[in-house]
Amino acid sequence: MQVENIHGSEKNSNAAMDFTISLLYFVVRKIIRLLLLIGAVAILSYTLMCFSPVDPIDAYLGPAIMRISPHQREVIAQRWGLHQPPLERLTRWVHNVAQGDLGISTIYNEPVRAVIGKRFATSSWLIAIAWTCSGVLGFSLGIVAGVHRDSLLDYSIRLYAYIVASAPTFWIGMLMLTFFSIYLGWAPICCAWPVGSTPEEATLLQRLHHLMLPAATLTLVGIAPIALHTREKTVEAMHSDYALFARALGEREWGIAIHHALRNLALPAITLQFASMGELFGGAILAEQVFAYPGLGKATVEAGYRGDIPLLLGIALYTTIFVFIGNTLADLIYLLIDPRMRQRRGWL
């Protein structure tokens, strides 16, 4: 018996060691992919910026361009490094990025890292609330539609999901703004805090009041894919062998869904929710533009049409990392929770 216990403990220790090595290999492989992805995004984004029809100096000067002499224009170009050839500018930019320097924003006249940090802090409230609410509501509606398959409730949920999934985010935002802000007057028309005040002066209730409509817009859009996906998985689970066996034992439909199907539905929904961070950020760009919400999405639009190359490239890199982390968390959760995935990859 003692020998068997020793062999059992050795087997558990070896299994834990193999799991740790596999996890470290997974992390290292993801880091290498992230570095390659960042390099590809940086080169592609910079190339697109070089071929952009927007002249950064003209966009920066605006109407004042008529009063600027060629010498002053040359001074601005030298200050921003625009007088150098594109390849030399790319090399210098990559060298600075490797040292953590993303450059100076031409719009805000401050370091790009500072601009992204402040704008992302504002957008994080919006993204976090919309991400959480859309996941919870979409998962709940998907289960309800799947349990009551082909009922009026199921048709209503699917109709809503199909309409919202095919509608542009900015159009839904404009409808929300028109109805709740202009007609009813329940929500502010713009901004993340009261007009005329600073972010430090705004209270938590004021921030939430201004956040309500943009977050509701992103939530309504984000519910659709989660609800449709969960509904299909629920229908499959309710017609599986274990569901038929439970039904034969007298279990009710909602009892089958809660006690038997829920554990199989949660993992795909969580994975899809983490993988949808890219779509959520894209929707945030449009929603922030509609509601004049001073977040990272609105800064992206401003950097695009005003030719702020350092800021636009910095946002592209940060967005790449943000989306990559979401997809990596989705893969990692799947591997940690589902033993079949670990076995398929040789983790067990």
mmCIF file of C-alpha atoms in Angstrom:
data_model
loop_
_atom_site.group_PDB
_atom_site.id
_atom_site.type_symbol
_atom_site.label_atom_id
_atom_site.label_comp_id
_atom_site.label_asym_id
_atom_site.label_seq_id
_atom_site.Cartn_x
_atom_site.Cartn_y
_atom_site.Cartn_z
ATOM 1 C CA MET A 1 0.000 0.000 0.000
ATOM 2 C CA GLN A 2 2.820 2.393 0.849
ATOM 3 C CA VAL A 3 4.496 1.618 -2.477
ATOM 4 C CA GLU A 4 1.273 2.360 -4.330
ATOM 5 C CA ASN A 5 0.945 5.686 -2.507
ATOM 6 C CA ILE A 6 4.518 6.586 -3.471
ATOM 7 C CA HIS A 7 3.883 5.717 -7.109
ATOM 8 C CA GLY A 8 0.603 7.652 -7.041
ATOM 9 C CA SER A 9 2.257 10.750 -5.611
ATOM 10 C CA GLU A 10 5.049 10.496 -8.177
ATOM 11 C CA LYS A 11 2.479 10.228 -10.964
ATOM 12 C CA ASN A 12 0.597 13.298 -9.671
ATOM 13 C CA SER A 13 3.861 15.208 -9.373
ATOM 14 C CA ASN A 14 4.846 14.292 -12.931
ATOM 15 C CA ALA A 15 1.396 15.264 -14.203
ATOM 16 C CA ALA A 16 1.629 18.642 -12.452
ATOM 17 C CA MET A 17 5.098 19.180 -13.876
ATOM 18 C CA ASP A 18 3.916 18.302 -17.392
ATOM 19 C CA PHE A 19 0.969 20.663 -17.029
ATOM 20 C CA THR A 20 3.246 23.497 -15.856
ATOM 21 C CA ILE A 21 5.637 22.945 -18.762
ATOM 22 C CA SER A 22 2.739 22.874 -21.247
ATOM 23 C CA LEU A 23 1.333 26.079 -19.753
ATOM 24 C CA LEU A 24 4.714 27.819 -19.985
ATOM 25 C CA TYR A 25 5.066 26.642 -23.588
ATOM 26 C CA PHE A 26 1.598 28.022 -24.312
ATOM 27 C CA VAL A 27 2.502 31.415 -22.805
ATOM 28 C CA VAL A 28 5.865 31.629 -24.596
ATOM 29 C CA ARG A 29 4.277 30.708 -27.912
ATOM 30 C CA LYS A 30 1.593 33.367 -27.424
ATOM 31 C CA ILE A 31 4.218 36.001 -26.573
ATOM 32 C CA ILE A 32 6.156 35.183 -29.744
ATOM 33 C CA ARG A 33 2.974 35.429 -31.800
ATOM 34 C CA LEU A 34 2.149 38.744 -30.157
ATOM 35 C CA LEU A 35 5.564 40.180 -31.009
ATOM 36 C CA LEU A 36 5.257 39.029 -34.633
ATOM 37 C CA LEU A 37 1.717 40.420 -34.823
ATOM 38 C CA ILE A 38 2.792 43.781 -33.391
ATOM 39 C CA GLY A 39 5.609 43.978 -35.930
ATOM 40 C CA ALA A 40 3.276 43.195 -38.827
ATOM 41 C CA VAL A 41 0.645 45.678 -37.623
ATOM 42 C CA ALA A 42 3.275 48.396 -37.110
ATOM 43 C CA ILE A 43 4.765 48.013 -40.598
ATOM 44 C CA LEU A 44 1.368 47.740 -42.306
ATOM 45 C CA SER A 45 -0.093 50.696 -40.399
ATOM 46 C CA TYR A 46 2.910 52.890 -41.100
ATOM 47 C CA THR A 47 2.821 51.981 -44.789
ATOM 48 C CA LEU A 48 -0.862 52.886 -45.000
ATOM 49 C CA MET A 49 -0.169 56.181 -43.250
ATOM 50 C CA CYS A 50 2.529 57.026 -45.801
ATOM 51 C CA PHE A 51 0.038 56.523 -48.643
ATOM 52 C CA SER A 52 -2.732 58.426 -46.882
ATOM 53 C CA PRO A 53 -4.099 61.425 -48.838
ATOM 54 C CA VAL A 54 -4.242 63.445 -45.608
ATOM 55 C CA ASP A 55 -1.239 65.722 -45.212
ATOM 56 C CA PRO A 56 -0.394 65.905 -41.479
ATOM 57 C CA ILE A 57 0.834 69.497 -41.680
ATOM 58 C CA ASP A 58 -2.209 70.724 -43.628
ATOM 59 C CA ALA A 59 -4.543 68.931 -41.218
ATOM 60 C CA TYR A 60 -2.704 70.407 -38.243
ATOM 61 C CA LEU A 61 -2.736 73.978 -39.556
ATOM 62 C CA GLY A 62 -6.308 73.977 -40.857
ATOM 63 C CA PRO A 63 -7.451 77.448 -41.986
ATOM 64 C CA ALA A 64 -4.157 78.920 -40.748
ATOM 65 C CA ILE A 65 -2.349 77.283 -43.661
ATOM 66 C CA MET A 66 -2.969 80.404 -45.774
ATOM 67 C CA ARG A 67 -0.895 82.487 -43.329
ATOM 68 C CA ILE A 68 2.046 80.066 -43.040
ATOM 69 C CA SER A 69 5.177 80.698 -45.071
ATOM 70 C CA PRO A 70 7.116 77.848 -46.731
ATOM 71 C CA HIS A 71 9.910 78.344 -44.199
ATOM 72 C CA GLN A 72 7.511 77.927 -41.253
ATOM 73 C CA ARG A 73 6.061 74.843 -42.886
ATOM 74 C CA GLU A 74 9.563 73.412 -43.210
ATOM 75 C CA VAL A 75 10.208 74.103 -39.517
ATOM 76 C CA ILE A 76 7.065 72.137 -38.586
ATOM 77 C CA ALA A 77 8.099 69.282 -40.869
ATOM 78 C CA GLN A 78 11.553 69.132 -39.287
ATOM 79 C CA ARG A 79 10.079 69.188 -35.785
ATOM 80 C CA TRP A 80 7.896 66.166 -36.588
ATOM 81 C CA GLY A 81 10.538 64.429 -38.689
ATOM 82 C CA LEU A 82 8.392 64.574 -41.835
ATOM 83 C CA HIS A 83 11.283 65.895 -43.922
ATOM 84 C CA GLN A 84 12.990 62.502 -43.783
ATOM 85 C CA PRO A 85 12.382 59.657 -46.273
ATOM 86 C CA PRO A 86 9.588 57.207 -45.266
ATOM 87 C CA LEU A 87 11.962 54.284 -44.691
ATOM 88 C CA GLU A 88 14.178 56.346 -42.422
ATOM 89 C CA ARG A 89 11.152 57.580 -40.496
ATOM 90 C CA LEU A 90 9.909 53.992 -40.093
ATOM 91 C CA THR A 91 13.294 52.824 -38.819
ATOM 92 C CA ARG A 92 13.500 55.666 -36.324
ATOM 93 C CA TRP A 93 9.919 55.078 -35.172
ATOM 94 C CA VAL A 94 10.490 51.332 -34.640
ATOM 95 C CA HIS A 95 13.664 52.095 -32.685
ATOM 96 C CA ASN A 96 11.780 54.538 -30.453
ATOM 97 C CA VAL A 97 8.865 52.120 -29.950
ATOM 98 C CA ALA A 98 11.289 49.395 -28.874
ATOM 99 C CA GLN A 99 12.442 51.812 -26.145
ATOM 100 C CA GLY A 100 8.848 52.560 -25.094
ATOM 101 C CA ASP A 101 8.624 55.943 -26.839
ATOM 102 C CA LEU A 102 5.544 56.226 -29.082
ATOM 103 C CA GLY A 103 6.246 59.833 -30.032
ATOM 104 C CA ILE A 104 4.371 63.097 -29.555
ATOM 105 C CA SER A 105 0.756 63.565 -30.612
ATOM 106 C CA THR A 106 0.405 66.425 -33.074
ATOM 107 C CA ILE A 107 -3.204 67.059 -32.020
ATOM 108 C CA TYR A 108 -2.775 67.162 -28.250
ATOM 109 C CA ASN A 109 0.938 68.158 -28.228
ATOM 110 C CA GLU A 110 1.786 65.629 -25.528
ATOM 111 C CA PRO A 111 3.261 62.100 -25.462
ATOM 112 C CA VAL A 112 1.169 59.472 -27.187
ATOM 113 C CA ARG A 113 1.372 57.192 -24.152
ATOM 114 C CA ALA A 114 -0.171 59.919 -21.981
ATOM 115 C CA VAL A 115 -2.989 60.543 -24.472
ATOM 116 C CA ILE A 116 -3.785 56.835 -24.809
ATOM 117 C CA GLY A 117 -3.632 56.368 -21.039
ATOM 118 C CA LYS A 118 -6.136 59.150 -20.308
ATOM 119 C CA ARG A 119 -8.467 58.234 -23.173
ATOM 120 C CA PHE A 120 -8.358 54.528 -22.360
ATOM 121 C CA ALA A 121 -9.183 55.276 -18.723
ATOM 122 C CA THR A 122 -12.350 56.984 -19.950
ATOM 123 C CA SER A 123 -13.208 54.233 -22.443
ATOM 124 C CA SER A 124 -12.561 51.453 -19.927
ATOM 125 C CA TRP A 125 -15.740 52.382 -18.038
ATOM 126 C CA LEU A 126 -17.768 52.164 -21.222
ATOM 127 C CA ILE A 127 -16.190 48.933 -22.463
ATOM 128 C CA ALA A 128 -16.348 47.169 -19.091
ATOM 129 C CA ILE A 129 -20.037 47.943 -18.495
ATOM 130 C CA ALA A 130 -21.071 47.081 -22.056
ATOM 131 C CA TRP A 131 -18.969 43.887 -22.064
ATOM 132 C CA THR A 132 -20.451 42.643 -18.776
ATOM 133 C CA CYS A 133 -24.067 43.550 -19.492
ATOM 134 C CA SER A 134 -24.038 42.181 -23.044
ATOM 135 C CA GLY A 135 -22.552 38.891 -21.844
ATOM 136 C CA VAL A 136 -25.043 38.375 -19.017
ATOM 137 C CA LEU A 137 -28.125 39.467 -20.985
ATOM 138 C CA GLY A 138 -27.092 37.670 -24.173
ATOM 139 C CA PHE A 139 -26.441 34.423 -22.314
ATOM 140 C CA SER A 140 -29.768 34.652 -20.447
ATOM 141 C CA LEU A 141 -31.797 35.457 -23.559
ATOM 142 C CA GLY A 142 -30.077 32.648 -25.467
ATOM 143 C CA ILE A 143 -31.054 30.088 -22.821
ATOM 144 C CA VAL A 144 -34.637 31.368 -22.722
ATOM 145 C CA ALA A 145 -34.936 31.165 -26.515
ATOM 146 C CA GLY A 146 -33.385 27.700 -26.620
ATOM 147 C CA VAL A 147 -35.607 26.265 -23.885
ATOM 148 C CA HIS A 148 -38.747 27.709 -25.529
ATOM 149 C CA ARG A 149 -37.724 26.744 -29.047
ATOM 150 C CA ASP A 150 -40.098 27.834 -31.875
ATOM 151 C CA SER A 151 -42.298 29.740 -29.435
ATOM 152 C CA LEU A 152 -43.331 33.375 -29.746
ATOM 153 C CA LEU A 153 -40.666 34.266 -27.198
ATOM 154 C CA ASP A 154 -38.020 32.460 -29.251
ATOM 155 C CA TYR A 155 -39.094 34.210 -32.450
ATOM 156 C CA SER A 156 -39.067 37.596 -30.708
ATOM 157 C CA ILE A 157 -35.553 37.120 -29.307
ATOM 158 C CA ARG A 158 -34.201 35.904 -32.640
ATOM 159 C CA LEU A 159 -35.883 38.761 -34.524
ATOM 160 C CA TYR A 160 -34.321 41.287 -32.154
ATOM 161 C CA ALA A 161 -30.901 39.634 -32.450
ATOM 162 C CA TYR A 162 -30.984 39.513 -36.263
ATOM 163 C CA ILE A 163 -32.112 43.142 -36.566
ATOM 164 C CA VAL A 164 -29.516 44.468 -34.116
ATOM 165 C CA ALA A 165 -26.729 42.327 -35.588
ATOM 166 C CA SER A 166 -27.376 43.730 -39.064
ATOM 167 C CA ALA A 167 -27.853 47.363 -37.972
ATOM 168 C CA PRO A 168 -24.871 49.753 -37.821
ATOM 169 C CA THR A 169 -23.800 50.734 -34.332
ATOM 170 C CA PHE A 170 -23.858 54.459 -35.101
ATOM 171 C CA TRP A 171 -27.471 54.181 -36.372
ATOM 172 C CA ILE A 172 -28.606 52.532 -33.139
ATOM 173 C CA GLY A 173 -26.713 55.183 -31.206
ATOM 174 C CA MET A 174 -28.429 57.979 -33.125
ATOM 175 C CA LEU A 175 -31.845 56.450 -32.408
ATOM 176 C CA MET A 176 -31.016 56.162 -28.715
ATOM 177 C CA LEU A 177 -29.731 59.733 -28.653
ATOM 178 C CA THR A 178 -32.792 61.102 -30.434
ATOM 179 C CA PHE A 179 -35.333 59.282 -28.279
ATOM 180 C CA PHE A 180 -33.827 59.327 -24.776
ATOM 181 C CA SER A 181 -31.865 62.592 -24.909
ATOM 182 C CA ILE A 182 -33.857 64.872 -27.202
ATOM 183 C CA TYR A 183 -37.454 63.664 -26.852
ATOM 184 C CA LEU A 184 -37.477 62.406 -23.251
ATOM 185 C CA GLY A 185 -34.518 64.342 -21.855
ATOM 186 C CA TRP A 186 -33.459 61.453 -19.624
ATOM 187 C CA ALA A 187 -29.794 61.433 -20.604
ATOM 188 C CA PRO A 188 -27.172 64.037 -21.586
ATOM 189 C CA ILE A 189 -26.553 64.648 -25.262
ATOM 190 C CA CYS A 190 -22.772 64.380 -25.135
ATOM 191 C CA CYS A 191 -19.550 64.075 -23.190
ATOM 192 C CA ALA A 192 -18.414 61.897 -20.279
ATOM 193 C CA TRP A 193 -19.032 64.559 -17.613
ATOM 194 C CA PRO A 194 -20.997 67.831 -17.395
ATOM 195 C CA VAL A 195 -19.989 70.469 -19.919
ATOM 196 C CA GLY A 196 -17.771 73.122 -18.362
ATOM 197 C CA SER A 197 -16.406 70.887 -15.626
ATOM 198 C CA THR A 198 -13.197 68.889 -15.442
ATOM 199 C CA PRO A 199 -12.940 65.107 -15.008
ATOM 200 C CA GLU A 200 -11.713 65.645 -11.449
ATOM 201 C CA GLU A 201 -14.792 67.728 -10.586
ATOM 202 C CA ALA A 202 -17.285 65.182 -11.944
ATOM 203 C CA THR A 203 -18.903 62.880 -9.401
ATOM 204 C CA LEU A 204 -19.489 59.161 -9.861
ATOM 205 C CA LEU A 205 -23.220 59.657 -10.448
ATOM 206 C CA GLN A 206 -22.529 62.300 -13.099
ATOM 207 C CA ARG A 207 -20.129 59.969 -14.904
ATOM 208 C CA LEU A 208 -22.647 57.124 -14.815
ATOM 209 C CA HIS A 209 -25.382 59.467 -16.060
ATOM 210 C CA HIS A 210 -23.296 60.437 -19.090
ATOM 211 C CA LEU A 211 -22.193 56.837 -19.561
ATOM 212 C CA MET A 212 -25.715 55.424 -19.654
ATOM 213 C CA LEU A 213 -26.603 55.879 -23.333
ATOM 214 C CA PRO A 214 -23.248 54.885 -24.912
ATOM 215 C CA ALA A 215 -23.083 51.786 -22.705
ATOM 216 C CA ALA A 216 -26.691 50.880 -23.527
ATOM 217 C CA THR A 217 -25.946 51.210 -27.245
ATOM 218 C CA LEU A 218 -22.934 48.895 -27.093
ATOM 219 C CA THR A 219 -24.853 46.473 -24.868
ATOM 220 C CA LEU A 220 -27.760 46.216 -27.307
ATOM 221 C CA VAL A 221 -25.336 45.472 -30.136
ATOM 222 C CA GLY A 222 -23.246 43.008 -28.116
ATOM 223 C CA ILE A 223 -26.225 40.954 -26.940
ATOM 224 C CA ALA A 224 -27.052 39.630 -30.417
ATOM 225 C CA PRO A 225 -24.108 37.263 -31.144
ATOM 226 C CA ILE A 226 -24.053 35.850 -27.604
ATOM 227 C CA ALA A 227 -27.816 35.247 -27.631
ATOM 228 C CA LEU A 228 -27.835 33.538 -31.036
ATOM 229 C CA HIS A 229 -24.825 31.353 -30.212
ATOM 230 C CA THR A 230 -26.191 30.360 -26.784
ATOM 231 C CA ARG A 231 -29.602 29.635 -28.268
ATOM 232 C CA GLU A 232 -28.136 27.136 -30.758
ATOM 233 C CA LYS A 233 -26.073 25.442 -28.048
ATOM 234 C CA THR A 234 -29.129 25.281 -25.777
ATOM 235 C CA VAL A 235 -31.209 23.614 -28.486
ATOM 236 C CA GLU A 236 -28.461 21.017 -28.959
ATOM 237 C CA ALA A 237 -28.187 20.421 -25.216
ATOM 238 C CA MET A 238 -31.954 20.066 -24.760
ATOM 239 C CA HIS A 239 -32.010 17.291 -27.386
ATOM 240 C CA SER A 240 -28.919 15.450 -26.146
ATOM 241 C CA ASP A 241 -28.931 11.960 -24.624
ATOM 242 C CA TYR A 242 -28.548 13.160 -21.035
ATOM 243 C CA ALA A 243 -31.433 15.597 -21.521
ATOM 244 C CA LEU A 244 -33.650 12.828 -22.897
ATOM 245 C CA PHE A 245 -32.711 10.608 -19.937
ATOM 246 C CA ALA A 246 -33.479 13.392 -17.453
ATOM 247 C CA ARG A 247 -36.782 14.079 -19.209
ATOM 248 C CA ALA A 248 -37.676 10.387 -18.961
ATOM 249 C CA LEU A 249 -37.080 10.586 -15.198
ATOM 250 C CA GLY A 250 -39.630 13.396 -14.975
ATOM 251 C CA GLU A 251 -37.310 16.395 -14.981
ATOM 252 C CA ARG A 252 -38.907 19.614 -16.208
ATOM 253 C CA GLU A 253 -37.471 21.652 -19.100
ATOM 254 C CA TRP A 254 -36.011 24.393 -16.946
ATOM 255 C CA GLY A 255 -34.647 21.803 -14.534
ATOM 256 C CA ILE A 256 -32.821 20.125 -17.418
ATOM 257 C CA ALA A 257 -31.481 23.480 -18.611
ATOM 258 C CA ILE A 258 -30.228 24.547 -15.177
ATOM 259 C CA HIS A 259 -28.995 21.275 -13.730
ATOM 260 C CA HIS A 260 -27.646 19.562 -16.845
ATOM 261 C CA ALA A 261 -27.222 21.917 -19.815
ATOM 262 C CA LEU A 262 -25.963 25.067 -18.078
ATOM 263 C CA ARG A 263 -22.443 23.768 -17.435
ATOM 264 C CA ASN A 264 -22.063 22.867 -21.116
ATOM 265 C CA LEU A 265 -23.399 26.238 -22.272
ATOM 266 C CA ALA A 266 -21.301 28.504 -20.060
ATOM 267 C CA LEU A 267 -17.876 27.643 -21.462
ATOM 268 C CA PRO A 268 -18.592 28.411 -25.169
ATOM 269 C CA ALA A 269 -20.380 31.615 -24.157
ATOM 270 C CA ILE A 270 -17.453 32.787 -21.995
ATOM 271 C CA THR A 271 -15.008 31.970 -24.777
ATOM 272 C CA LEU A 272 -17.064 33.872 -27.336
ATOM 273 C CA GLN A 273 -17.393 36.811 -24.956
ATOM 274 C CA PHE A 274 -13.631 37.149 -24.490
ATOM 275 C CA ALA A 275 -13.040 36.707 -28.222
ATOM 276 C CA SER A 276 -15.489 39.532 -29.015
ATOM 277 C CA MET A 277 -13.279 42.295 -27.561
ATOM 278 C CA GLY A 278 -12.223 43.356 -31.048
ATOM 279 C CA GLU A 279 -15.814 43.877 -32.168
ATOM 280 C CA LEU A 280 -16.543 45.662 -28.906
ATOM 281 C CA PHE A 281 -13.711 48.125 -29.443
ATOM 282 C CA GLY A 282 -14.827 48.722 -33.030
ATOM 283 C CA GLY A 283 -18.344 49.442 -31.815
ATOM 284 C CA ALA A 284 -16.966 51.758 -29.130
ATOM 285 C CA ILE A 285 -15.288 53.878 -31.815
ATOM 286 C CA LEU A 286 -18.633 54.506 -33.523
ATOM 287 C CA ALA A 287 -20.591 54.945 -30.288
ATOM 288 C CA GLU A 288 -18.112 57.452 -28.871
ATOM 289 C CA GLN A 289 -18.253 59.435 -32.090
ATOM 290 C CA VAL A 290 -22.064 59.632 -31.967
ATOM 291 C CA PHE A 291 -22.203 60.648 -28.304
ATOM 292 C CA ALA A 292 -19.042 62.827 -28.416
ATOM 293 C CA TYR A 293 -17.662 60.629 -25.658
ATOM 294 C CA PRO A 294 -13.993 61.584 -25.110
ATOM 295 C CA GLY A 295 -12.559 58.086 -25.118
ATOM 296 C CA LEU A 296 -10.026 56.156 -27.126
ATOM 297 C CA GLY A 297 -12.467 55.542 -29.974
ATOM 298 C CA LYS A 298 -13.095 59.236 -30.536
ATOM 299 C CA ALA A 299 -9.342 59.894 -30.374
ATOM 300 C CA THR A 300 -8.880 57.284 -33.114
ATOM 301 C CA VAL A 301 -11.272 59.103 -35.437
ATOM 302 C CA GLU A 302 -9.645 62.470 -34.701
ATOM 303 C CA ALA A 303 -6.174 61.055 -35.314
ATOM 304 C CA GLY A 304 -7.354 59.646 -38.637
ATOM 305 C CA TYR A 305 -8.878 62.720 -40.236
ATOM 306 C CA ARG A 306 -6.342 65.146 -38.720
ATOM 307 C CA GLY A 307 -3.314 63.132 -39.771
ATOM 308 C CA ASP A 308 -1.888 62.474 -36.295
ATOM 309 C CA ILE A 309 0.372 59.608 -37.372
ATOM 310 C CA PRO A 310 2.105 58.949 -34.003
ATOM 311 C CA LEU A 311 -1.213 58.785 -32.137
ATOM 312 C CA LEU A 312 -2.890 56.633 -34.771
ATOM 313 C CA LEU A 313 0.011 54.177 -34.810
ATOM 314 C CA GLY A 314 0.103 54.062 -31.025
ATOM 315 C CA ILE A 315 -3.624 53.312 -30.874
ATOM 316 C CA ALA A 316 -3.187 50.580 -33.499
ATOM 317 C CA LEU A 317 -0.520 48.897 -31.353
ATOM 318 C CA TYR A 318 -2.527 49.191 -28.150
ATOM 319 C CA THR A 319 -5.643 47.863 -29.890
ATOM 320 C CA THR A 320 -3.682 44.905 -31.232
ATOM 321 C CA ILE A 321 -2.467 44.037 -27.735
ATOM 322 C CA PHE A 322 -5.964 44.525 -26.288
ATOM 323 C CA VAL A 323 -7.638 42.198 -28.802
ATOM 324 C CA PHE A 324 -4.823 39.650 -28.602
ATOM 325 C CA ILE A 325 -5.127 39.461 -24.821
ATOM 326 C CA GLY A 326 -8.868 38.862 -25.146
ATOM 327 C CA ASN A 327 -8.378 35.995 -27.595
ATOM 328 C CA THR A 328 -5.568 34.532 -25.481
ATOM 329 C CA LEU A 329 -7.739 34.602 -22.351
ATOM 330 C CA ALA A 330 -10.496 32.829 -24.298
ATOM 331 C CA ASP A 331 -8.092 30.057 -25.356
ATOM 332 C CA LEU A 332 -6.617 29.762 -21.862
ATOM 333 C CA ILE A 333 -10.020 29.529 -20.172
ATOM 334 C CA TYR A 334 -11.066 26.823 -22.604
ATOM 335 C CA LEU A 335 -7.894 24.845 -21.874
ATOM 336 C CA LEU A 336 -8.109 25.214 -18.102
ATOM 337 C CA ILE A 337 -11.802 24.322 -17.818
ATOM 338 C CA ASP A 338 -12.302 21.691 -20.519
ATOM 339 C CA PRO A 339 -10.179 18.528 -19.978
ATOM 340 C CA ARG A 340 -10.897 17.385 -23.547
ATOM 341 C CA MET A 341 -9.061 20.401 -24.966
ATOM 342 C CA ARG A 342 -6.058 19.732 -22.718
ATOM 343 C CA GLN A 343 -6.019 16.111 -23.799
ATOM 344 C CA ARG A 344 -6.250 17.082 -27.464
ATOM 345 C CA ARG A 345 -3.213 19.335 -27.099
ATOM 346 C CA GLY A 346 -1.286 16.794 -25.073
ATOM 347 C CA TRP A 347 -1.555 18.621 -21.730
ATOM 348 C CA LEU A 348 -2.798 15.475 -19.970
#
